[in-house]
Amino acid sequence: MYLRSVARTPYLLCAGIWQHPQWLSKRRQSGCCHYKAVIFEASGVLLPSPYKIATDWEARNCIPAGTIQQAILSGGGNSPSLKYTRGELTTVEFLQELGQQCFEMMVESYREGMHKSDPRIYKLCLERLGVQPQESIFLDNSSQNLKAAAQLGIKTVKVGDLEVALKELEIYLGFPLQGFVPYTRSVRPSAEIPKDHLQKYLENVLGDHARGPLVLRQFGHGQSTRTYFIKFGDRLLVLKKELSDSLCPSGPAVRREYRVLKALSEAGVPVPTVLALCEDTSTLGTPFYLMEHCAGRVYRDVSLPALQPSQRRAIYAAMSQVLSKIHSVDLRAAKLEDLGEHGNYIQQQVETWTKHYQAMETHVIPAMERLIEWLPLHFPEYQKTTVVHGDFRMDNLVFHPDRPEILAVLGWKLSTLGDPISDLANNCMAYFLPPHFNALRGLRKCDLGHLGVPTAEEYSQMYCGHMGVGCPENWNFYMAFAFFRLAAMLQGLHKHSLTGRPAPGESSREDTEFVANLAWEFAIKEGFRVFDSLPTAKPLARCYSTWARRGPFLRRSYGTWPRPGAALVPKVPLVTPPTSLLGMAQGLYCKLEKIMDIQWGFLISQPRWTPRPLPELKAESARTKPVALMMTAKAMDQDSQVSGAEHLSSADPSLVLHLDLSSMSG
């Protein structure tokens, strides 16, 4: 839980967005703190006024009044006054309580053409922060301003005595401001660890260099591990500890993560510096490791609302460069060659997450059922093997407060050896998700040109330029895979929320279905790409028995499975031979022939599937009647009582083609 960046000037209305960690969603459901933003007027109400400080200093030191003001205004664009206005100078008295990088944005009321007693200025703050009135708190010493904000439904706090106002704010926020560390909260009762054991361990590891009281706080993220902030003497540390059970199918492994971080640090990848690994469960109950705390800025909103367009593009450029640096690590030199298997990462991931999804299934999601069958049919023929992060996204990166520089990459619990393009696809999911999606804030329907954010294609080209490779042709497959995996994760969270078990995130049935449908949309695009890329050549004539029904996609839809118990019909010549079809129809026929060969080869290679005759063309008339072409990779079990019509309704629409020959010219 945190507040961000800061703006200080008597003429500004400041709004500080505070983004909840995932645990807070549970508290909201139980009626606890639900506030997301704190808004206040910065003319000395909460932040000390620089002019008052200067005046007091002049009086104490017998300096003519106004001397300091004239001096600081003479520095041009880099004057202390303007730096203070832009938020480049800290106000120690306030930032020591709230932590650094506290506030997200500022709204200049005079530039908006409104007074601070006008409710519209507060409405503008809410719109730019993306929060509702009831999710906001406004602090001011003016009763008129407070009344204007309250008209919109904003919770108000009158600032008479500053200490009293801050105490009242603490009550509403639900955490103490004194000693606050960004992105942390007090340790939950269910996550408490024996501090005496921890202190003894720290004394042994750090020696005499760290003495003093132990301060322990908890970070608000982590699905398979718990992460704690530690202040011990003058050392700021992070402890990452395994849970006894995990929502992640791959399972937690702090030893593996510790090894990866140590190796990547030595290879020049920006990661936190690891200090020690403890696998003795008698210390804290489960294995854990220590690393240095990396102070910086974490962007939860990929639209980067507090930055300028040029800054946003620089942030994305830095992100693509660090991703390429991870994928360029020499496995032999880093001694990570045995971190995972080589060449079959996608296959393993699809199998793992399919099992996870099926174990967590609460209701049938048609798109997931199709993807479970579609993905194995389209695995990449070649997969490069590198270190992969497994969950590479913007909110797993710590940025320098003032520069577009990444100080540390976090969240390595899914790291292994695998296909680097899967990391890139995972990183690009935000482009297709809505801005306020529960699992991950996205950029869907945002004006990227206006924001200065590169498009998904431009971002991919940035990455490929760093890697010295071209963009993959089967990009849509990787996006389908990325969203399939996310849907499986969300389904797990949804299942746990239904059972009442505590989960670090929240997900709904609608969220899972939305992501699954996104994955299927990319699968359809990939299906059409494969079909369009196939060359045309004269095929061999062959035919199987077919039967038809009216379908939602075609005037007539054809299936190629025999009815249960029916004998296979021997090959016979087509009613209309391929050579008599029009040129375009012959081309489509040839492409289908090639796809059928691919599908057939896959089916007979799977021991759990029984091969069945695959689709063929049935032409009723070359000129007066439509020709329907239908193919599907779905196998039909001999004992299944599901009709062929139901099979057709679930067929891959990317491979369903309707061709009206009467609309073609010779």
XYZ file of C-alpha atoms in Angstrom:
666
model
C 0.000 0.000 0.000
C 1.553 3.247 -0.949
C 1.208 6.852 -1.981
C 3.302 8.261 -4.782
C 5.357 11.282 -6.155
C 4.899 14.759 -4.780
C 4.047 18.240 -5.951
C 4.501 21.239 -3.744
C 3.352 24.715 -4.641
C 0.816 27.092 -3.130
C -1.058 27.206 -6.427
C -1.658 23.503 -6.968
C -4.257 21.012 -5.925
C -2.351 17.754 -5.389
C -3.827 14.318 -5.773
C -2.048 11.267 -4.512
C -3.178 7.954 -5.852
C -2.556 4.979 -3.702
C -2.817 1.653 -5.322
C -3.880 -1.304 -3.258
C -1.902 -4.493 -3.097
C -3.948 -7.589 -3.779
C -4.548 -8.390 -0.115
C -6.588 -5.224 0.327
C -9.372 -6.545 -1.894
C -10.225 -9.027 0.835
C -10.354 -6.252 3.418
C -12.692 -4.263 1.197
C -15.085 -7.212 1.117
C -15.091 -7.359 4.913
C -15.887 -3.652 5.242
C -12.395 -2.446 6.123
C -10.385 0.238 4.375
C -11.509 0.832 0.810
C -9.832 4.152 0.004
C -7.592 4.413 -3.036
C -6.610 8.086 -3.148
C -5.743 11.006 -0.903
C -6.269 14.511 -2.298
C -5.071 17.700 -0.670
C -4.223 21.307 -1.403
C -0.496 21.853 -1.172
C -0.239 25.433 0.031
C 1.083 24.551 3.445
C -1.968 22.587 4.602
C -0.055 19.332 4.976
C 3.297 20.143 3.443
C 5.273 22.943 5.078
C 5.191 26.143 3.038
C 8.641 27.055 1.708
C 7.879 30.751 2.053
C 7.023 30.430 5.741
C 10.229 28.458 6.373
C 12.247 31.120 4.551
C 10.547 33.967 6.434
C 11.170 32.321 9.808
C 14.829 31.757 8.954
C 15.255 35.377 7.877
C 13.708 36.602 11.125
C 15.909 34.352 13.265
C 19.070 35.454 11.473
C 18.250 39.172 11.102
C 18.103 38.945 7.304
C 15.921 41.489 5.460
C 12.528 39.996 4.693
C 12.194 38.722 1.116
C 15.924 38.176 0.564
C 15.658 34.392 0.172
C 12.608 34.668 -2.069
C 14.412 37.030 -4.444
C 17.442 34.743 -4.479
C 15.594 31.527 -5.247
C 13.524 33.153 -7.990
C 16.669 34.246 -9.832
C 17.780 30.790 -10.867
C 15.674 30.456 -14.015
C 14.328 27.023 -14.923
C 16.593 25.311 -12.418
C 15.772 27.596 -9.503
C 15.034 25.917 -6.179
C 11.545 27.381 -6.331
C 10.710 25.668 -9.624
C 12.369 22.439 -8.505
C 10.170 22.548 -5.426
C 7.132 23.143 -7.627
C 8.028 20.216 -9.879
C 8.513 17.935 -6.900
C 12.274 17.543 -7.323
C 13.101 18.681 -3.778
C 11.955 16.734 -0.736
C 10.144 18.060 2.289
C 11.748 16.029 5.026
C 9.121 16.625 7.701
C 6.388 15.025 5.592
C 8.274 12.463 3.504
C 9.811 10.817 6.568
C 6.292 9.868 7.595
C 4.808 8.904 4.262
C 7.916 7.443 2.609
C 9.572 8.600 -0.561
C 7.742 8.843 -3.895
C 4.383 9.437 -2.340
C 2.110 11.196 -4.772
C 1.024 10.391 -8.269
C -0.092 13.607 -9.927
C -0.911 17.283 -9.530
C -3.762 19.358 -10.893
C -3.159 23.068 -11.354
C -6.518 24.658 -10.653
C -5.661 28.053 -12.104
C -4.595 26.451 -15.395
C -7.860 24.502 -15.508
C -9.771 27.780 -15.153
C -11.456 26.792 -11.899
C -11.300 27.799 -8.250
C -10.703 25.237 -5.526
C -14.203 25.845 -4.197
C -15.600 24.603 -7.533
C -16.633 20.904 -7.287
C -15.508 20.396 -10.892
C -11.835 20.596 -9.879
C -12.283 17.648 -7.515
C -14.211 15.749 -10.159
C -11.274 16.315 -12.517
C -8.904 14.853 -9.914
C -11.077 11.744 -9.597
C -11.206 11.283 -13.373
C -7.427 11.552 -13.756
C -6.835 9.204 -10.850
C -9.409 6.725 -12.125
C -11.194 6.377 -8.777
C -14.719 6.867 -7.450
C -15.627 9.649 -4.959
C -16.251 7.151 -2.152
C -12.739 5.779 -2.694
C -11.097 9.147 -1.978
C -10.169 11.337 0.988
C -9.733 15.111 0.746
C -7.805 17.150 3.343
C -7.968 20.949 3.634
C -8.232 23.710 6.204
C -10.918 25.564 4.240
C -14.515 24.700 5.114
C -15.647 26.005 1.718
C -13.290 23.687 -0.173
C -14.242 20.720 2.007
C -17.934 21.353 1.352
C -17.346 21.414 -2.423
C -15.531 18.056 -2.287
C -18.147 16.517 0.002
C -20.871 17.353 -2.544
C -19.334 14.708 -4.816
C -19.283 12.072 -2.094
C -15.593 12.432 -1.193
C -14.626 11.749 2.426
C -13.278 14.980 3.931
C -10.874 15.730 6.785
C -10.475 19.273 8.099
C -6.880 20.169 8.927
C -6.764 22.336 12.021
C -4.087 20.676 14.075
C -1.748 18.814 11.685
C -0.996 15.954 14.096
C -4.689 15.370 14.759
C -5.465 15.381 11.016
C -2.722 12.849 10.289
C -3.990 10.572 13.061
C -7.490 10.751 11.572
C -6.040 9.978 8.139
C -4.256 6.924 9.589
C -7.571 5.600 10.897
C -9.218 5.876 7.487
C -6.237 4.395 5.642
C -5.813 1.515 8.044
C -2.040 1.701 8.425
C 0.374 3.921 10.371
C 2.054 6.740 8.507
C 4.999 6.802 10.892
C 7.692 4.469 9.579
C 5.770 3.753 6.402
C 7.696 1.942 3.657
C 6.338 2.032 0.085
C 4.484 -1.107 -1.068
C 4.396 -2.620 2.452
C 1.919 -3.118 5.268
C 2.011 -4.444 8.800
C 2.449 -8.217 8.944
C -0.845 -10.089 8.723
C -1.602 -12.374 11.688
C -1.630 -15.409 9.385
C 1.823 -14.460 8.053
C 3.653 -13.767 11.306
C 7.120 -15.249 11.777
C 9.128 -15.677 15.007
C 11.053 -12.402 15.290
C 13.410 -13.773 17.941
C 14.498 -16.587 15.604
C 14.884 -14.128 12.752
C 16.935 -11.691 14.831
C 19.289 -14.451 15.933
C 19.711 -15.575 12.319
C 20.415 -12.016 11.146
C 23.036 -11.535 13.847
C 24.799 -14.707 12.703
C 24.661 -13.778 9.011
C 25.439 -10.069 9.266
C 27.781 -10.263 12.236
C 28.516 -7.136 14.231
C 27.738 -4.871 11.290
C 24.020 -4.803 12.068
C 22.698 -4.238 15.557
C 19.587 -2.588 16.854
C 15.818 -3.072 16.919
C 14.259 -5.306 14.289
C 11.472 -3.742 12.199
C 9.423 -6.207 10.166
C 6.791 -5.355 7.548
C 5.146 -7.339 4.783
C 4.944 -6.683 1.062
C 1.465 -7.005 -0.335
C 2.186 -9.368 -3.203
C 3.238 -12.971 -3.741
C 1.176 -16.048 -4.596
C 3.624 -18.845 -3.853
C 5.889 -17.002 -1.411
C 5.685 -14.409 1.332
C 7.934 -11.378 1.111
C 8.952 -9.226 4.083
C 10.737 -5.917 4.518
C 13.350 -5.902 7.297
C 15.087 -2.969 8.936
C 17.846 -4.224 11.204
C 20.149 -1.508 12.437
C 21.125 0.451 9.369
C 20.505 -2.488 6.994
C 17.410 -2.577 4.763
C 16.691 -6.133 3.639
C 14.030 -8.260 1.965
C 13.211 -11.796 3.088
C 11.431 -14.177 0.741
C 9.930 -17.258 2.350
C 8.157 -20.319 0.967
C 4.579 -21.141 1.864
C 3.562 -24.574 3.047
C 1.273 -24.884 0.025
C 1.037 -22.992 -3.241
C -1.470 -21.830 -5.834
C 1.228 -22.100 -8.490
C 1.320 -25.499 -10.261
C 5.087 -25.350 -10.632
C 5.410 -24.938 -6.859
C 7.556 -22.503 -4.881
C 11.325 -23.013 -4.724
C 13.332 -20.293 -3.017
C 16.525 -22.275 -3.500
C 16.006 -22.181 -7.265
C 15.144 -18.470 -7.187
C 18.181 -17.707 -5.034
C 20.418 -19.533 -7.504
C 18.937 -17.662 -10.485
C 19.321 -14.253 -8.842
C 22.909 -14.938 -7.839
C 23.852 -16.097 -11.340
C 22.056 -13.244 -13.121
C 23.611 -10.641 -10.837
C 27.058 -11.914 -11.778
C 26.009 -11.832 -15.453
C 25.137 -8.131 -15.276
C 21.334 -8.383 -15.183
C 19.787 -5.815 -12.793
C 18.419 -7.956 -9.951
C 18.423 -7.563 -6.159
C 21.678 -8.607 -4.476
C 21.107 -11.899 -2.623
C 22.882 -12.381 0.697
C 22.056 -15.768 2.189
C 19.903 -18.878 1.718
C 18.470 -20.778 4.693
C 16.961 -24.223 4.115
C 16.778 -25.105 7.810
C 13.041 -25.273 8.482
C 13.575 -24.971 12.241
C 14.411 -21.279 11.801
C 11.208 -19.893 10.249
C 9.257 -23.023 9.369
C 10.051 -23.087 5.637
C 13.125 -22.245 3.514
C 13.862 -18.576 2.841
C 16.546 -16.274 1.487
C 17.731 -12.737 2.177
C 18.493 -9.990 -0.317
C 19.263 -6.284 -0.251
C 16.286 -3.938 -0.427
C 16.261 -2.001 -3.701
C 14.576 1.370 -3.240
C 13.002 2.788 -6.358
C 9.743 3.289 -8.187
C 7.330 0.555 -9.246
C 4.753 1.479 -11.897
C 1.478 -0.391 -11.394
C -0.325 1.435 -14.205
C 1.180 0.672 -17.620
C -0.235 3.932 -19.020
C 2.180 5.817 -16.703
C -0.240 8.699 -16.039
C 2.259 10.773 -14.017
C 4.846 10.915 -16.822
C 5.251 12.878 -20.028
C 4.990 11.151 -23.465
C 8.765 11.149 -24.016
C 9.288 9.690 -20.531
C 6.758 6.945 -21.180
C 8.480 5.867 -24.374
C 11.828 5.851 -22.573
C 10.379 3.618 -19.843
C 9.158 1.108 -22.438
C 12.503 1.220 -24.240
C 14.316 0.458 -20.981
C 11.938 -2.430 -20.307
C 12.556 -4.016 -23.713
C 16.311 -3.636 -23.297
C 16.372 -5.367 -19.909
C 14.239 -8.215 -21.245
C 16.726 -8.747 -24.067
C 19.568 -8.673 -21.525
C 17.921 -11.510 -19.592
C 17.547 -13.568 -22.768
C 21.159 -12.909 -23.779
C 22.737 -14.450 -20.663
C 25.355 -17.072 -21.538
C 23.964 -20.240 -19.932
C 27.324 -21.987 -19.794
C 29.145 -19.023 -18.240
C 26.319 -18.471 -15.737
C 26.231 -22.215 -14.906
C 22.514 -22.347 -15.592
C 22.499 -24.994 -18.313
C 20.679 -27.450 -16.040
C 18.042 -24.987 -14.845
C 15.447 -26.574 -17.128
C 14.951 -28.754 -20.179
C 15.964 -27.474 -23.598
C 13.628 -27.052 -26.560
C 10.206 -28.090 -25.212
C 9.255 -25.270 -22.850
C 5.937 -24.462 -24.541
C 4.857 -28.114 -24.561
C 5.613 -28.479 -20.849
C 3.849 -25.254 -19.961
C 0.695 -26.153 -21.897
C 0.579 -29.560 -20.230
C 1.207 -28.113 -16.745
C -1.346 -25.324 -16.983
C -3.923 -27.587 -18.642
C -3.749 -29.922 -15.643
C -3.924 -26.944 -13.286
C -6.958 -25.515 -15.061
C -8.808 -28.831 -15.120
C -8.098 -29.365 -11.425
C -9.479 -25.896 -10.633
C -12.399 -25.947 -13.071
C -15.651 -24.603 -11.641
C -17.647 -24.346 -14.857
C -17.187 -25.077 -18.547
C -15.447 -22.308 -20.503
C -15.766 -23.214 -24.216
C -12.750 -21.129 -25.229
C -10.517 -23.020 -22.774
C -11.759 -26.370 -24.048
C -10.896 -25.340 -27.610
C -7.488 -23.997 -26.594
C -6.595 -27.218 -24.774
C -7.021 -29.027 -28.096
C -5.749 -26.268 -30.381
C -2.450 -25.388 -28.698
C -0.798 -28.836 -29.077
C -1.552 -28.729 -32.811
C 0.414 -25.522 -33.303
C 3.548 -25.819 -31.180
C 6.495 -23.925 -32.715
C 8.752 -26.149 -34.791
C 11.827 -24.523 -33.244
C 12.214 -22.967 -29.813
C 15.317 -21.099 -28.762
C 16.411 -21.836 -25.201
C 17.374 -18.993 -22.849
C 16.723 -17.965 -19.281
C 13.063 -16.918 -19.133
C 11.559 -14.825 -16.364
C 8.123 -16.414 -16.658
C 6.191 -13.360 -15.420
C 7.900 -10.369 -17.026
C 5.723 -7.270 -16.740
C 6.109 -3.630 -15.719
C 5.019 -4.001 -12.094
C 7.797 -6.536 -11.538
C 10.397 -3.857 -12.280
C 11.985 -1.309 -9.937
C 12.833 1.932 -11.761
C 15.182 4.734 -10.780
C 13.122 7.610 -9.277
C 14.440 10.183 -11.754
C 15.661 8.267 -14.816
C 14.215 5.628 -17.185
C 16.605 3.073 -15.728
C 15.666 -0.315 -14.288
C 17.373 -0.964 -10.972
C 16.019 -4.455 -10.356
C 13.813 -7.124 -11.921
C 11.609 -8.855 -9.334
C 9.284 -11.872 -9.321
C 11.485 -14.767 -10.448
C 9.402 -17.614 -9.021
C 8.466 -18.948 -12.505
C 11.946 -18.566 -13.998
C 13.490 -21.484 -15.879
C 15.010 -22.268 -19.260
C 12.549 -21.739 -22.059
C 11.420 -19.939 -25.167
C 12.241 -16.207 -24.880
C 9.320 -15.191 -27.119
C 6.956 -16.432 -24.401
C 8.383 -13.742 -22.086
C 7.851 -11.084 -24.751
C 4.255 -12.215 -25.296
C 3.609 -12.185 -21.555
C 5.000 -8.642 -21.443
C 2.628 -7.572 -24.244
C -0.595 -8.861 -22.662
C -1.274 -5.435 -21.143
C -1.858 -3.999 -24.623
C -5.036 -6.076 -24.937
C -6.438 -5.795 -21.394
C -8.721 -2.967 -20.160
C -7.224 -0.169 -18.023
C -8.983 -1.311 -14.848
C -8.799 -5.084 -15.263
C -8.498 -6.749 -11.854
C -5.499 -8.963 -12.592
C -3.405 -6.543 -14.620
C -3.996 -2.934 -15.673
C -3.967 -2.652 -19.431
C -3.956 -0.282 -22.400
C -6.920 -1.555 -24.385
C -8.598 1.264 -26.366
C -6.094 3.816 -25.023
C -4.733 6.422 -27.431
C -1.132 5.181 -27.460
C 0.018 7.925 -29.816
C -1.252 10.598 -27.455
C 0.317 8.853 -24.457
C 3.643 8.381 -26.198
C 3.511 4.635 -25.500
C 4.812 2.413 -28.329
C 2.328 0.012 -29.890
C 2.652 -3.731 -29.278
C 4.267 -4.091 -32.705
C 6.705 -1.241 -32.050
C 7.574 -2.615 -28.634
C 8.205 -6.076 -30.088
C 10.443 -4.520 -32.719
C 12.394 -2.727 -29.974
C 13.041 -6.062 -28.306
C 13.894 -7.884 -31.532
C 16.282 -5.054 -32.448
C 18.154 -5.556 -29.160
C 18.265 -9.311 -29.790
C 19.258 -8.965 -33.428
C 16.398 -11.170 -34.653
C 13.248 -10.707 -36.687
C 9.760 -10.755 -35.229
C 8.329 -14.302 -35.151
C 5.753 -15.188 -37.798
C 3.685 -17.209 -35.313
C 3.357 -14.280 -32.885
C -0.391 -14.911 -32.515
C 0.331 -18.406 -31.191
C 2.518 -16.987 -28.426
C -0.159 -14.451 -27.479
C -2.780 -17.219 -27.394
C -0.466 -19.237 -25.146
C 0.194 -16.263 -22.823
C -3.508 -15.543 -22.331
C -4.301 -19.246 -21.949
C -1.818 -19.450 -19.090
C -3.198 -16.278 -17.490
C -6.736 -17.668 -17.736
C -5.598 -20.857 -15.987
C -4.025 -18.781 -13.201
C -7.184 -16.693 -12.788
C -9.300 -19.831 -12.679
C -7.183 -21.075 -9.777
C -7.690 -17.824 -7.886
C -11.411 -17.923 -8.614
C -11.700 -21.497 -7.325
C -9.920 -20.601 -4.093
C -12.139 -17.562 -3.578
C -15.233 -19.789 -3.868
C -13.926 -22.227 -1.277
C -13.259 -19.407 1.168
C -9.548 -20.099 1.340
C -7.379 -16.963 1.592
C -5.817 -16.022 -1.730
C -3.399 -13.171 -2.461
C -5.357 -11.972 -5.471
C -8.934 -11.874 -6.621
C -10.488 -13.169 -9.786
C -14.018 -13.658 -11.004
C -15.687 -16.018 -13.422
C -16.047 -13.122 -15.857
C -12.329 -12.298 -15.652
C -11.326 -15.853 -16.529
C -13.781 -16.074 -19.403
C -12.687 -12.689 -20.763
C -9.023 -13.733 -20.831
C -9.841 -17.154 -22.301
C -11.788 -15.503 -25.117
C -8.841 -13.191 -25.787
C -6.614 -16.252 -26.111
C -9.046 -17.854 -28.555
C -9.159 -14.697 -30.671
C -5.394 -14.940 -31.135
C -5.739 -18.650 -31.947
C -8.204 -17.774 -34.709
C -5.783 -15.194 -36.126
C -3.002 -17.752 -36.105
C -5.230 -20.287 -37.857
C -5.935 -17.893 -40.689
C -2.251 -16.960 -40.918
C -1.258 -20.610 -41.281
C -3.924 -21.195 -43.889
C -3.023 -18.114 -45.921
C 0.675 -18.987 -45.854
C 0.242 -22.467 -47.313
C 1.360 -22.891 -50.954
C -1.040 -24.245 -53.548
C -0.255 -27.438 -55.429
C -2.272 -30.076 -57.217
C -3.535 -32.499 -54.542
C -4.191 -36.183 -54.638
C -7.902 -36.928 -54.867
C -9.336 -38.753 -51.853
C -12.660 -38.687 -50.090
C -14.331 -39.894 -46.926
C -17.964 -40.438 -46.062
C -19.594 -37.194 -44.929
C -22.849 -36.113 -43.417
C -24.203 -32.614 -42.965
C -26.318 -30.337 -40.787
C -27.231 -26.673 -40.688
C -24.611 -24.779 -38.693
C -24.039 -21.279 -37.346
C -21.021 -20.573 -39.553
C -21.933 -22.112 -42.918
C -24.948 -22.618 -45.103
C -24.038 -26.304 -44.790
C -21.427 -27.745 -42.453
C -19.768 -31.093 -43.001
C -18.185 -33.489 -40.522
C -16.001 -36.454 -41.416
C -16.498 -38.796 -38.468
C -18.524 -41.951 -39.054
C -21.657 -42.444 -37.015
C -21.078 -44.694 -33.963
C -20.866 -48.266 -35.131
C -20.721 -47.405 -38.805
C -18.041 -48.959 -40.986
C -15.570 -46.765 -42.790
C -16.526 -46.082 -46.357
C -13.758 -46.840 -48.846
C -12.245 -44.038 -50.870
C -14.216 -43.110 -53.929
C -13.729 -40.366 -56.494
C -15.133 -36.954 -55.638
C -18.502 -36.062 -57.124
C -16.729 -33.064 -58.592
C -12.995 -33.713 -59.216
C -10.592 -30.974 -58.028
C -9.465 -30.280 -61.555
C -12.964 -29.154 -62.503
C -13.153 -26.528 -59.737
C -12.441 -22.877 -60.361
C -8.900 -21.651 -59.724
C -9.609 -20.123 -56.313
C -11.431 -23.251 -55.118
C -8.519 -25.448 -56.233
C -6.140 -23.262 -54.208
C -8.274 -23.585 -51.083
C -8.565 -27.315 -51.600
C -4.797 -27.696 -51.786
C -4.233 -25.693 -48.601
C -6.774 -27.815 -46.757
C -4.984 -30.918 -47.986
C -1.738 -29.693 -46.423
C -3.389 -28.803 -43.114
C -5.037 -32.233 -43.028
C -1.646 -33.872 -43.412
C -0.363 -31.857 -40.447
C -3.376 -32.685 -38.303
C -3.295 -36.363 -39.285
C 0.379 -36.611 -38.408
C -0.308 -35.146 -34.982
C -3.280 -37.402 -34.280
C -1.510 -40.655 -35.059
C 1.454 -39.554 -32.906
C -0.761 -39.295 -29.806
C -1.218 -42.694 -28.114
C -4.254 -41.514 -26.156
C -6.154 -40.592 -29.323
C -7.731 -42.929 -31.834
C -7.107 -41.726 -35.400
C -10.213 -41.079 -37.413
C -10.694 -40.127 -41.069
C -10.011 -36.443 -41.561
C -12.078 -33.914 -43.524
C -12.352 -33.706 -47.231
C -14.023 -31.506 -49.770
C -17.539 -32.175 -50.907
C -18.603 -30.159 -53.928
C -22.249 -30.213 -54.897
C -21.939 -27.923 -57.854
C -19.124 -25.961 -59.406
C -21.198 -22.936 -60.441
C -24.702 -22.895 -58.987
C -24.305 -24.137 -55.428
C -21.968 -23.102 -52.612
C -19.075 -25.303 -51.651
C -18.526 -25.688 -47.923
C -15.100 -26.602 -46.682
C -14.856 -27.843 -43.130
C -11.927 -29.178 -41.153
C -11.311 -29.810 -37.498
C -8.693 -31.543 -35.412
C -11.177 -32.816 -32.842
C -11.059 -36.610 -32.469
C -14.214 -38.539 -31.687
C -14.045 -41.434 -29.251
C -15.732 -44.633 -30.419
C -17.885 -44.796 -27.293
C -18.900 -41.131 -27.416
C -22.593 -40.483 -27.815
C -22.009 -36.854 -28.779
C -23.384 -36.239 -32.223
C -21.281 -35.020 -35.062
C -23.406 -31.906 -35.121
C -22.190 -31.012 -31.613
C -18.613 -31.622 -32.718
C -19.071 -29.240 -35.584
C -20.416 -26.514 -33.328
C -17.153 -26.588 -31.341
C -14.887 -26.688 -34.366
C -12.059 -24.215 -34.780
C -13.613 -21.278 -36.691
C -10.169 -20.309 -37.939
C -10.338 -23.434 -40.090
C -13.952 -23.095 -41.205
C -14.202 -21.551 -44.638
C -17.236 -20.677 -46.694
C -16.788 -20.291 -50.413
C -19.601 -19.209 -52.684
C -18.478 -20.169 -56.165
C -21.310 -18.228 -57.737
C -19.619 -15.026 -56.569
C -16.350 -15.851 -58.312
C -15.288 -14.932 -61.747
C -13.314 -17.367 -63.919
